PDB file of C-alpha atoms in Angstrom:
ATOM      1  CA  MET A1301      -4.733 -16.936  28.744  1.00  0.00           C
ATOM      2  CA  LYS A1302      -3.176 -14.550  31.267  1.00  0.00           C
ATOM      3  CA  ASP A1303       0.308 -15.369  29.966  1.00  0.00           C
ATOM      4  CA  THR A1304      -0.843 -14.506  26.442  1.00  0.00           C
ATOM      5  CA  GLU A1305      -2.342 -11.229  27.623  1.00  0.00           C
ATOM      6  CA  ASP A1306       0.826 -10.382  29.541  1.00  0.00           C
ATOM      7  CA  ALA A1307       2.959 -11.116  26.478  1.00  0.00           C
ATOM      8  CA  GLY A1308       0.700  -8.925  24.345  1.00  0.00           C
ATOM      9  CA  GLY A1309       0.927  -6.146  26.895  1.00  0.00           C
ATOM     10  CA  ASP A1310       4.711  -6.380  27.003  1.00  0.00           C
ATOM     11  CA  ALA A1311       4.929  -6.218  23.214  1.00  0.00           C
ATOM     12  CA  ARG A1312       2.641  -3.199  23.087  1.00  0.00           C
ATOM     13  CA  GLY A1313       4.625  -1.501  25.844  1.00  0.00           C
ATOM     14  CA  LYS A1314       7.878  -2.009  23.949  1.00  0.00           C
ATOM     15  CA  LEU A1315       6.264  -0.653  20.799  1.00  0.00           C
ATOM     16  CA  THR A1316       5.025   2.436  22.627  1.00  0.00           C
ATOM     17  CA  ALA A1317       8.497   3.028  24.057  1.00  0.00           C
ATOM     18  CA  ARG A1318       9.924   2.927  20.533  1.00  0.00           C
ATOM     19  CA  PHE A1319       7.556   5.708  19.460  1.00  0.00           C
ATOM     20  CA  ALA A1320       9.326   8.016  21.879  1.00  0.00           C
ATOM     21  CA  THR A1321      12.908   6.921  21.192  1.00  0.00           C
ATOM     22  CA  GLU A1322      13.008   6.219  17.438  1.00  0.00           C
ATOM     23  CA  VAL A1323      11.110   9.227  16.086  1.00  0.00           C
ATOM     24  CA  ASP A1324      12.468  12.755  15.982  1.00  0.00           C
ATOM     25  CA  TRP A1325       9.248  14.440  17.061  1.00  0.00           C
ATOM     26  CA  THR A1326      10.649  17.909  16.389  1.00  0.00           C
ATOM     27  CA  LYS A1327      10.018  17.108  12.718  1.00  0.00           C
ATOM     28  CA  VAL A1328       6.447  15.864  13.179  1.00  0.00           C
ATOM     29  CA  VAL A1329       4.533  19.116  13.042  1.00  0.00           C
ATOM     30  CA  ASP A1330       1.368  20.581  11.581  1.00  0.00           C
ATOM     31  CA  LEU A1331       2.235  22.157   8.241  1.00  0.00           C
ATOM     32  CA  TYR A1332       0.085  25.226   8.812  1.00  0.00           C
ATOM     33  CA  ILE A1333      -0.062  25.823  12.577  1.00  0.00           C
ATOM     34  CA  PRO A1334       2.918  27.654  14.128  1.00  0.00           C
ATOM     35  CA  LEU A1335       4.890  25.974  16.894  1.00  0.00           C
ATOM     36  CA  PRO A1336       4.424  25.034  19.648  1.00  0.00           C
ATOM     37  CA  ASP A1337       0.684  24.496  19.013  1.00  0.00           C
ATOM     38  CA  GLY A1338       1.339  22.463  15.888  1.00  0.00           C
ATOM     39  CA  GLN A1339       3.749  20.012  17.541  1.00  0.00           C
ATOM     40  CA  TYR A1340       2.831  16.322  17.824  1.00  0.00           C
ATOM     41  CA  GLY A1341       4.189  13.615  20.107  1.00  0.00           C
ATOM     42  CA  PRO A1342       4.284   9.809  20.584  1.00  0.00           C
ATOM     43  CA  ASP A1343       0.589   9.676  21.494  1.00  0.00           C
ATOM     44  CA  LEU A1344      -0.196  10.291  17.806  1.00  0.00           C
ATOM     45  CA  LEU A1345       1.206   6.879  16.881  1.00  0.00           C
ATOM     46  CA  GLU A1346      -0.290   5.276  19.987  1.00  0.00           C
ATOM     47  CA  ARG A1347      -3.738   6.313  18.805  1.00  0.00           C
ATOM     48  CA  LEU A1348      -3.119   4.568  15.484  1.00  0.00           C
ATOM     49  CA  TRP A1349      -3.284   1.266  17.396  1.00  0.00           C
ATOM     50  CA  SER A1350      -6.460   2.248  19.257  1.00  0.00           C
ATOM     51  CA  PRO A1351      -9.281  -0.330  19.280  1.00  0.00           C
ATOM     52  CA  ASP A1352     -11.688   2.585  18.840  1.00  0.00           C
ATOM     53  CA  LEU A1353     -12.150   3.041  15.101  1.00  0.00           C
ATOM     54  CA  ARG A1354     -12.839   6.785  15.246  1.00  0.00           C
ATOM     55  CA  THR A1355      -9.699   7.400  17.311  1.00  0.00           C
ATOM     56  CA  ALA A1356      -7.563   5.358  14.902  1.00  0.00           C
ATOM     57  CA  GLU A1357      -9.092   7.082  11.869  1.00  0.00           C
ATOM     58  CA  ASP A1358      -8.416  10.528  13.310  1.00  0.00           C
ATOM     59  CA  ALA A1359      -4.799   9.582  14.042  1.00  0.00           C
ATOM     60  CA  GLN A1360      -4.347   8.206  10.523  1.00  0.00           C
ATOM     61  CA  ALA A1361      -5.811  11.345   8.964  1.00  0.00           C
ATOM     62  CA  THR A1362      -3.472  13.522  11.030  1.00  0.00           C
ATOM     63  CA  LEU A1363      -0.453  11.409  10.097  1.00  0.00           C
ATOM     64  CA  HIS A1364      -1.413  11.648   6.433  1.00  0.00           C
ATOM     65  CA  PHE A1365      -1.530  15.430   6.652  1.00  0.00           C
ATOM     66  CA  VAL A1366       1.756  15.880   8.523  1.00  0.00           C
ATOM     67  CA  CYS A1367       3.517  13.493   6.115  1.00  0.00           C
ATOM     68  CA  CYS A1368       2.316  14.838   2.776  1.00  0.00           C
ATOM     69  CA  GLY A1369      -0.091  17.738   3.290  1.00  0.00           C
ATOM     70  CA  ASP A1370      -2.151  18.126   0.128  1.00  0.00           C
ATOM     71  CA  GLY A1371      -0.268  15.224  -1.452  1.00  0.00           C
ATOM     72  CA  SER A1372       2.238  17.294  -3.410  1.00  0.00           C
ATOM     73  CA  SER A1373       5.263  16.848  -1.141  1.00  0.00           C
ATOM     74  CA  VAL A1374       7.009  14.518   1.275  1.00  0.00           C
ATOM     75  CA  SER A1375       7.495  16.343   4.552  1.00  0.00           C
ATOM     76  CA  PRO A1376      10.424  15.852   6.975  1.00  0.00           C
ATOM     77  CA  ALA A1377       7.969  13.980   9.225  1.00  0.00           C
ATOM     78  CA  ALA A1378       7.452  11.218   6.662  1.00  0.00           C
ATOM     79  CA  PRO A1379      10.808   9.379   7.020  1.00  0.00           C
ATOM     80  CA  GLU A1380      10.432   9.581  10.799  1.00  0.00           C
ATOM     81  CA  VAL A1381       7.047   7.875  11.064  1.00  0.00           C
ATOM     82  CA  LEU A1382       7.145   5.739   7.900  1.00  0.00           C
ATOM     83  CA  PRO A1383       8.655   2.689   9.662  1.00  0.00           C
ATOM     84  CA  PHE A1384       5.748   2.678  12.114  1.00  0.00           C
ATOM     85  CA  LEU A1385       3.143   3.193   9.413  1.00  0.00           C
ATOM     86  CA  VAL A1386       4.529   0.076   7.743  1.00  0.00           C
ATOM     87  CA  GLU A1387       4.654  -1.726  11.073  1.00  0.00           C
ATOM     88  CA  ALA A1388       0.998  -0.893  11.647  1.00  0.00           C
ATOM     89  CA  VAL A1389       0.098  -2.461   8.306  1.00  0.00           C
ATOM     90  CA  ARG A1390       2.221  -5.516   9.138  1.00  0.00           C
ATOM     91  CA  ASP A1391       0.870  -5.976  12.682  1.00  0.00           C
ATOM     92  CA  PRO A1392       0.547  -9.789  12.993  1.00  0.00           C
ATOM     93  CA  ALA A1393      -2.271  -9.420  15.503  1.00  0.00           C
ATOM     94  CA  VAL A1394      -4.216  -7.304  12.997  1.00  0.00           C
ATOM     95  CA  ALA A1395      -4.679  -4.878  15.886  1.00  0.00           C
ATOM     96  CA  VAL A1396      -4.730  -1.840  13.610  1.00  0.00           C
ATOM     97  CA  ARG A1397      -8.158  -1.111  12.195  1.00  0.00           C
ATOM     98  CA  VAL A1398      -7.044   1.386   9.555  1.00  0.00           C
ATOM     99  CA  ARG A1399      -4.558  -0.681   7.578  1.00  0.00           C
ATOM    100  CA  THR A1400      -6.082   0.076   4.176  1.00  0.00           C
ATOM    101  CA  GLN A1401      -6.217   3.812   4.933  1.00  0.00           C
ATOM    102  CA  ILE A1402      -2.538   3.752   5.890  1.00  0.00           C
ATOM    103  CA  LEU A1403      -1.737   2.060   2.586  1.00  0.00           C
ATOM    104  CA  GLU A1404      -3.590   4.834   0.761  1.00  0.00           C
ATOM    105  CA  THR A1405      -1.331   7.334   2.513  1.00  0.00           C
ATOM    106  CA  LEU A1406       1.733   5.353   1.456  1.00  0.00           C
ATOM    107  CA  VAL A1407       0.575   5.500  -2.181  1.00  0.00           C
ATOM    108  CA  VAL A1408       0.340   9.291  -1.965  1.00  0.00           C
ATOM    109  CA  LEU A1409       3.740   9.546  -0.297  1.00  0.00           C
ATOM    110  CA  ALA A1410       5.379   7.287  -2.861  1.00  0.00           C
ATOM    111  CA  ARG A1411       3.894   9.271  -5.737  1.00  0.00           C
ATOM    112  CA  ALA A1412       5.046  12.565  -4.231  1.00  0.00           C
ATOM    113  CA  GLY A1413       8.494  11.128  -3.572  1.00  0.00           C
ATOM    114  CA  ASN A1414       8.792   9.953  -7.174  1.00  0.00           C
ATOM    115  CA  ASP A1415       7.681  13.303  -8.559  1.00  0.00           C
ATOM    116  CA  ALA A1416       9.755  15.558  -6.332  1.00  0.00           C
ATOM    117  CA  PRO A1417      13.213  15.080  -7.912  1.00  0.00           C
ATOM    118  CA  ALA A1418      11.815  15.682 -11.383  1.00  0.00           C
ATOM    119  CA  ARG A1419      10.445  19.094 -10.516  1.00  0.00           C
ATOM    120  CA  PRO A1420      13.076  21.893 -10.354  1.00  0.00           C
ATOM    121  CA  GLY A1421      10.615  24.277  -8.746  1.00  0.00           C
ATOM    122  CA  PRO A1422       6.997  25.364  -8.570  1.00  0.00           C
ATOM    123  CA  ARG A1423       5.018  27.078 -11.211  1.00  0.00           C
ATOM    124  CA  LEU A1424       3.220  30.238 -10.268  1.00  0.00           C
ATOM    125  CA  GLY A1425       0.761  29.485  -7.504  1.00  0.00           C
ATOM    126  CA  GLU A1426       2.057  25.944  -6.894  1.00  0.00           C
ATOM    127  CA  ARG A1427       3.576  24.556  -3.717  1.00  0.00           C
ATOM    128  CA  TRP A1428       7.106  23.201  -3.866  1.00  0.00           C
ATOM    129  CA  ARG A1429       7.267  19.504  -4.640  1.00  0.00           C
ATOM    130  CA  THR A1430       9.994  18.303  -2.329  1.00  0.00           C
ATOM    131  CA  ALA A1431      11.255  15.245  -0.473  1.00  0.00           C
ATOM    132  CA  PRO A1432      13.808  15.253   2.354  1.00  0.00           C
ATOM    133  CA  ALA A1433      17.186  13.628   1.871  1.00  0.00           C
ATOM    134  CA  ALA A1434      16.218  10.826   4.266  1.00  0.00           C
ATOM    135  CA  TRP A1435      13.210   9.795   2.175  1.00  0.00           C
ATOM    136  CA  PRO A1436      14.787   7.467  -0.474  1.00  0.00           C
ATOM    137  CA  ALA A1437      16.418   5.189   2.112  1.00  0.00           C
ATOM    138  CA  ALA A1438      13.270   5.132   4.270  1.00  0.00           C
ATOM    139  CA  TRP A1439      11.138   4.306   1.213  1.00  0.00           C
ATOM    140  CA  GLU A1440      13.509   1.503   0.187  1.00  0.00           C
ATOM    141  CA  ARG A1441      13.229  -0.106   3.628  1.00  0.00           C
ATOM    142  CA  ALA A1442       9.452   0.244   3.489  1.00  0.00           C
ATOM    143  CA  VAL A1443       9.299  -1.573   0.148  1.00  0.00           C
ATOM    144  CA  ASP A1444      11.302  -4.494   1.547  1.00  0.00           C
ATOM    145  CA  ALA A1445       9.072  -4.673   4.617  1.00  0.00           C
ATOM    146  CA  LEU A1446       5.843  -4.644   2.585  1.00  0.00           C
ATOM    147  CA  LEU A1447       6.801  -7.370   0.105  1.00  0.00           C
ATOM    148  CA  PRO A1448       5.784 -10.312   2.348  1.00  0.00           C
ATOM    149  CA  LEU A1449       2.263  -8.876   2.629  1.00  0.00           C
ATOM    150  CA  LEU A1450       1.585  -9.692  -1.022  1.00  0.00           C
ATOM    151  CA  ALA A1451       0.885 -13.192   0.258  1.00  0.00           C
ATOM    152  CA  ASP A1452      -0.861 -12.181   3.498  1.00  0.00           C
ATOM    153  CA  ASP A1453      -3.535 -14.867   3.622  1.00  0.00           C
ATOM    154  CA  VAL A1454      -5.330 -13.753   6.781  1.00  0.00           C
ATOM    155  CA  GLU A1455      -9.056 -14.079   6.116  1.00  0.00           C
ATOM    156  CA  GLY A1456     -10.513 -10.835   4.844  1.00  0.00           C
ATOM    157  CA  ASP A1457      -7.126  -9.279   4.040  1.00  0.00           C
ATOM    158  CA  GLU A1458      -7.549  -9.138   0.288  1.00  0.00           C
ATOM    159  CA  ASP A1459      -7.990  -5.369   0.629  1.00  0.00           C
ATOM    160  CA  VAL A1460      -4.611  -5.191   2.375  1.00  0.00           C
ATOM    161  CA  ARG A1461      -2.954  -7.246  -0.370  1.00  0.00           C
ATOM    162  CA  ALA A1462      -4.514  -4.994  -2.987  1.00  0.00           C
ATOM    163  CA  GLY A1463      -3.326  -1.922  -1.099  1.00  0.00           C
ATOM    164  CA  VAL A1464       0.203  -3.296  -0.831  1.00  0.00           C
ATOM    165  CA  ALA A1465       0.274  -3.949  -4.581  1.00  0.00           C
ATOM    166  CA  ALA A1466      -0.841  -0.362  -5.205  1.00  0.00           C
ATOM    167  CA  VAL A1467       1.957   0.951  -2.979  1.00  0.00           C
ATOM    168  CA  LEU A1468       4.630  -1.267  -4.516  1.00  0.00           C
ATOM    169  CA  ALA A1469       3.549  -0.202  -7.997  1.00  0.00           C
ATOM    170  CA  ARG A1470       5.186   3.139  -7.122  1.00  0.00           C
ATOM    171  CA  ALA A1471       8.583   1.493  -6.551  1.00  0.00           C
ATOM    172  CA  THR A1472       9.478   2.049 -10.189  1.00  0.00           C
ATOM    173  CA  HIS A1473      13.205   1.626  -9.576  1.00  0.00           C
ATOM    174  CA  ARG A1474      12.526  -2.054  -8.818  1.00  0.00           C
ATOM    175  CA  ALA A1475      10.070  -2.611 -11.650  1.00  0.00           C
ATOM    176  CA  GLY A1476      11.556  -5.813 -13.069  1.00  0.00           C
ATOM    177  CA  ASP A1477      11.683  -7.666  -9.758  1.00  0.00           C
ATOM    178  CA  LEU A1478       8.224  -6.507  -8.732  1.00  0.00           C
ATOM    179  CA  ILE A1479       6.633  -7.525 -12.031  1.00  0.00           C
ATOM    180  CA  THR A1480       8.041 -11.017 -11.519  1.00  0.00           C
ATOM    181  CA  ARG A1481       6.561 -11.109  -8.021  1.00  0.00           C
ATOM    182  CA  PHE A1482       3.186  -9.768  -9.146  1.00  0.00           C
ATOM    183  CA  LEU A1483       2.839 -12.320 -11.934  1.00  0.00           C
ATOM    184  CA  ALA A1484       3.682 -15.147  -9.539  1.00  0.00           C
ATOM    185  CA  ARG A1485       1.221 -13.876  -6.943  1.00  0.00           C
ATOM    186  CA  PHE A1486      -1.544 -13.450  -9.521  1.00  0.00           C
ATOM    187  CA  ALA A1487      -1.489 -17.194 -10.164  1.00  0.00           C
ATOM    188  CA  ASP A1488      -2.204 -17.861  -6.478  1.00  0.00           C
ATOM    189  CA  GLU A1489      -4.415 -14.900  -5.573  1.00  0.00           C
ATOM    190  CA  PRO A1490      -7.863 -16.180  -4.536  1.00  0.00           C
ATOM    191  CA  HIS A1491      -9.720 -12.834  -4.551  1.00  0.00           C
ATOM    192  CA  LEU A1492     -10.737 -10.821  -7.603  1.00  0.00           C
ATOM    193  CA  SER A1493     -10.170  -7.370  -6.096  1.00  0.00           C
ATOM    194  CA  ALA A1494      -6.555  -8.147  -5.205  1.00  0.00           C
ATOM    195  CA  ALA A1495      -5.988  -9.864  -8.565  1.00  0.00           C
ATOM    196  CA  GLU A1496      -7.250  -6.767 -10.401  1.00  0.00           C
ATOM    197  CA  GLN A1497      -4.872  -4.541  -8.441  1.00  0.00           C
ATOM    198  CA  LEU A1498      -1.961  -6.820  -9.307  1.00  0.00           C
ATOM    199  CA  VAL A1499      -2.838  -6.408 -12.983  1.00  0.00           C
ATOM    200  CA  LEU A1500      -3.020  -2.622 -12.638  1.00  0.00           C
ATOM    201  CA  ALA A1501       0.320  -2.639 -10.794  1.00  0.00           C
ATOM    202  CA  VAL A1502       1.978  -4.530 -13.654  1.00  0.00           C
ATOM    203  CA  GLY A1503       0.683  -1.855 -16.015  1.00  0.00           C
ATOM    204  CA  GLU A1504       2.152   0.905 -13.852  1.00  0.00           C
ATOM    205  CA  LEU A1505       5.560  -0.745 -13.650  1.00  0.00           C
ATOM    206  CA  ALA A1506       5.919  -2.021 -17.218  1.00  0.00           C
ATOM    207  CA  PRO A1507       7.194   1.264 -18.748  1.00  0.00           C
ATOM    208  CA  HIS A1508       9.995   1.290 -16.169  1.00  0.00           C
ATOM    209  CA  ALA A1509      11.043  -2.356 -16.614  1.00  0.00           C
ATOM    210  CA  VAL A1510      13.748  -2.485 -19.256  1.00  0.00           C
ATOM    211  CA  GLU A1511      14.238  -6.262 -19.253  1.00  0.00           C
ATOM    212  CA  ARG A1512      10.715  -7.327 -18.298  1.00  0.00           C
ATOM    213  CA  ARG A1513       8.678  -4.766 -20.237  1.00  0.00           C
ATOM    214  CA  GLU A1514       8.012  -6.988 -23.239  1.00  0.00           C
ATOM    215  CA  ASP A1515       7.028  -9.911 -21.008  1.00  0.00           C
ATOM    216  CA  ALA A1516       4.737  -7.686 -18.946  1.00  0.00           C
ATOM    217  CA  VAL A1517       2.999  -6.264 -22.027  1.00  0.00           C
ATOM    218  CA  GLY A1518       2.513  -9.776 -23.456  1.00  0.00           C
ATOM    219  CA  TRP A1519       1.080 -10.993 -20.158  1.00  0.00           C
ATOM    220  CA  LEU A1520      -1.338  -8.067 -20.044  1.00  0.00           C
ATOM    221  CA  TRP A1521      -2.464  -8.750 -23.628  1.00  0.00           C
ATOM    222  CA  GLN A1522      -3.315 -12.311 -22.542  1.00  0.00           C
ATOM    223  CA  ARG A1523      -5.342 -11.012 -19.599  1.00  0.00           C
ATOM    224  CA  THR A1524      -7.440  -8.809 -21.927  1.00  0.00           C
ATOM    225  CA  VAL A1525      -8.841 -11.909 -23.653  1.00  0.00           C
ATOM    226  CA  ASP A1526      -8.778 -14.422 -20.777  1.00  0.00           C
ATOM    227  CA  ALA A1527     -12.167 -14.964 -19.131  1.00  0.00           C
ATOM    228  CA  GLY A1528     -10.479 -16.760 -16.249  1.00  0.00           C
ATOM    229  CA  LYS A1529     -12.632 -19.464 -14.752  1.00  0.00           C
ATOM    230  CA  GLY A1530     -15.705 -18.135 -16.486  1.00  0.00           C
ATOM    231  CA  GLU A1531     -19.122 -17.178 -15.193  1.00  0.00           C
ATOM    232  CA  GLU A1532     -20.105 -18.301 -11.716  1.00  0.00           C
ATOM    233  CA  PRO A1533     -22.458 -21.332 -11.856  1.00  0.00           C
ATOM    234  CA  ASP A1534     -25.789 -21.213 -10.074  1.00  0.00           C
ATOM    235  CA  MET A1535     -25.279 -22.907  -6.712  1.00  0.00           C
ATOM    236  CA  ASP A1536     -28.919 -24.033  -6.585  1.00  0.00           C
ATOM    237  CA  ASP A1537     -28.707 -25.684 -10.003  1.00  0.00           C
ATOM    238  CA  ASP A1538     -25.410 -27.533  -9.510  1.00  0.00           C
ATOM    239  CA  THR A1539     -23.742 -27.349  -6.113  1.00  0.00           C
ATOM    240  CA  ASP A1540     -20.764 -29.469  -7.174  1.00  0.00           C
ATOM    241  CA  ALA A1541     -20.056 -27.246 -10.158  1.00  0.00           C
ATOM    242  CA  TRP A1542     -20.308 -24.168  -7.964  1.00  0.00           C
ATOM    243  CA  LEU A1543     -17.892 -25.614  -5.393  1.00  0.00           C
ATOM    244  CA  ALA A1544     -15.411 -26.557  -8.123  1.00  0.00           C
ATOM    245  CA  TRP A1545     -15.667 -23.040  -9.556  1.00  0.00           C
ATOM    246  CA  MET A1546     -15.041 -21.481  -6.146  1.00  0.00           C
ATOM    247  CA  GLU A1547     -11.875 -23.528  -5.642  1.00  0.00           C
ATOM    248  CA  GLN A1548     -10.284 -22.172  -8.813  1.00  0.00           C
ATOM    249  CA  HIS A1549      -8.127 -19.043  -8.838  1.00  0.00           C
ATOM    250  CA  GLY A1550      -8.625 -18.004 -12.433  1.00  0.00           C
ATOM    251  CA  HIS A1551     -10.100 -14.499 -12.520  1.00  0.00           C
ATOM    252  CA  ASP A1552     -11.729 -12.505 -15.283  1.00  0.00           C
ATOM    253  CA  VAL A1553      -9.687  -9.305 -15.060  1.00  0.00           C
ATOM    254  CA  ARG A1554     -10.251  -8.155 -18.630  1.00  0.00           C
ATOM    255  CA  PRO A1555     -11.483  -4.615 -17.795  1.00  0.00           C
ATOM    256  CA  ALA A1556      -8.524  -4.017 -15.463  1.00  0.00           C
ATOM    257  CA  ALA A1557      -6.141  -5.505 -18.034  1.00  0.00           C
ATOM    258  CA  VAL A1558      -7.294  -3.047 -20.715  1.00  0.00           C
ATOM    259  CA  VAL A1559      -6.577  -0.129 -18.378  1.00  0.00           C
ATOM    260  CA  ALA A1560      -3.239  -1.644 -17.366  1.00  0.00           C
ATOM    261  CA  LEU A1561      -2.202  -2.234 -20.961  1.00  0.00           C
ATOM    262  CA  ARG A1562      -2.801   1.420 -21.805  1.00  0.00           C
ATOM    263  CA  ARG A1563      -0.584   2.402 -18.908  1.00  0.00           C
ATOM    264  CA  ALA A1564       2.079  -0.108 -19.927  1.00  0.00           C
ATOM    265  CA  LEU A1565       2.262   1.254 -23.465  1.00  0.00           C
ATOM    266  CA  ARG A1566       2.380   4.930 -22.564  1.00  0.00           C
ATOM    267  CA  PRO A1567       5.674   6.754 -23.141  1.00  0.00           C
ATOM    268  CA  LEU A1568       7.584   7.866 -20.052  1.00  0.00           C
TER     269      LEU A1568
END
């Protein structure tokens, strides 16, 4: 037991050291407080791994703000801390208690990053929609690192799988490959909430998938009429039937499929 604890301590110590050496903290600043009061340091990421939920939530909220503010832009801080936000979600020890909140931040960042190049400038009263030059490469690495989590079968991690699907749905430049992965995962996904998010993700990506768009739309049409494994049997009336129903993976995702199909058929 002591050896395991020592190994865990060593790993955490190495991770903490990386916070200081791999992040340019001069870029991680409060967007509205002048320096030096608005400057953050490695302890911000350390708190993300805190076992105290309130401490971790506060750190996540701060990181969200310094990375994307009101959600309209990608700040220079985002490429710096993004690798560690992804690492927190991927933590094999599930030591991070705010994984789903981090994924929500990644969705906002990805949306802002996608929108920024298409906007030449702000309208009257709007903030600039921008993304730093380092963002595309950092986002590409994040996508690759998140892909394995689509099949993260740790008990209770269906919310993480759903969150990962929502993030990856913003990787529109890889739409064809991701649709293939989402369809394959849907067949094996045991939880309804994650299965619904996979369906919605296919709808988001379909307009961007030149070669797979027709297949994706056809698959979504099928989901709109497929009741999956049907209504859950009453366990008290027939335990065997209930157990057999529970072992199946077929989900009734018809409401989500209708929404996804509308998204898939919208013009870009």
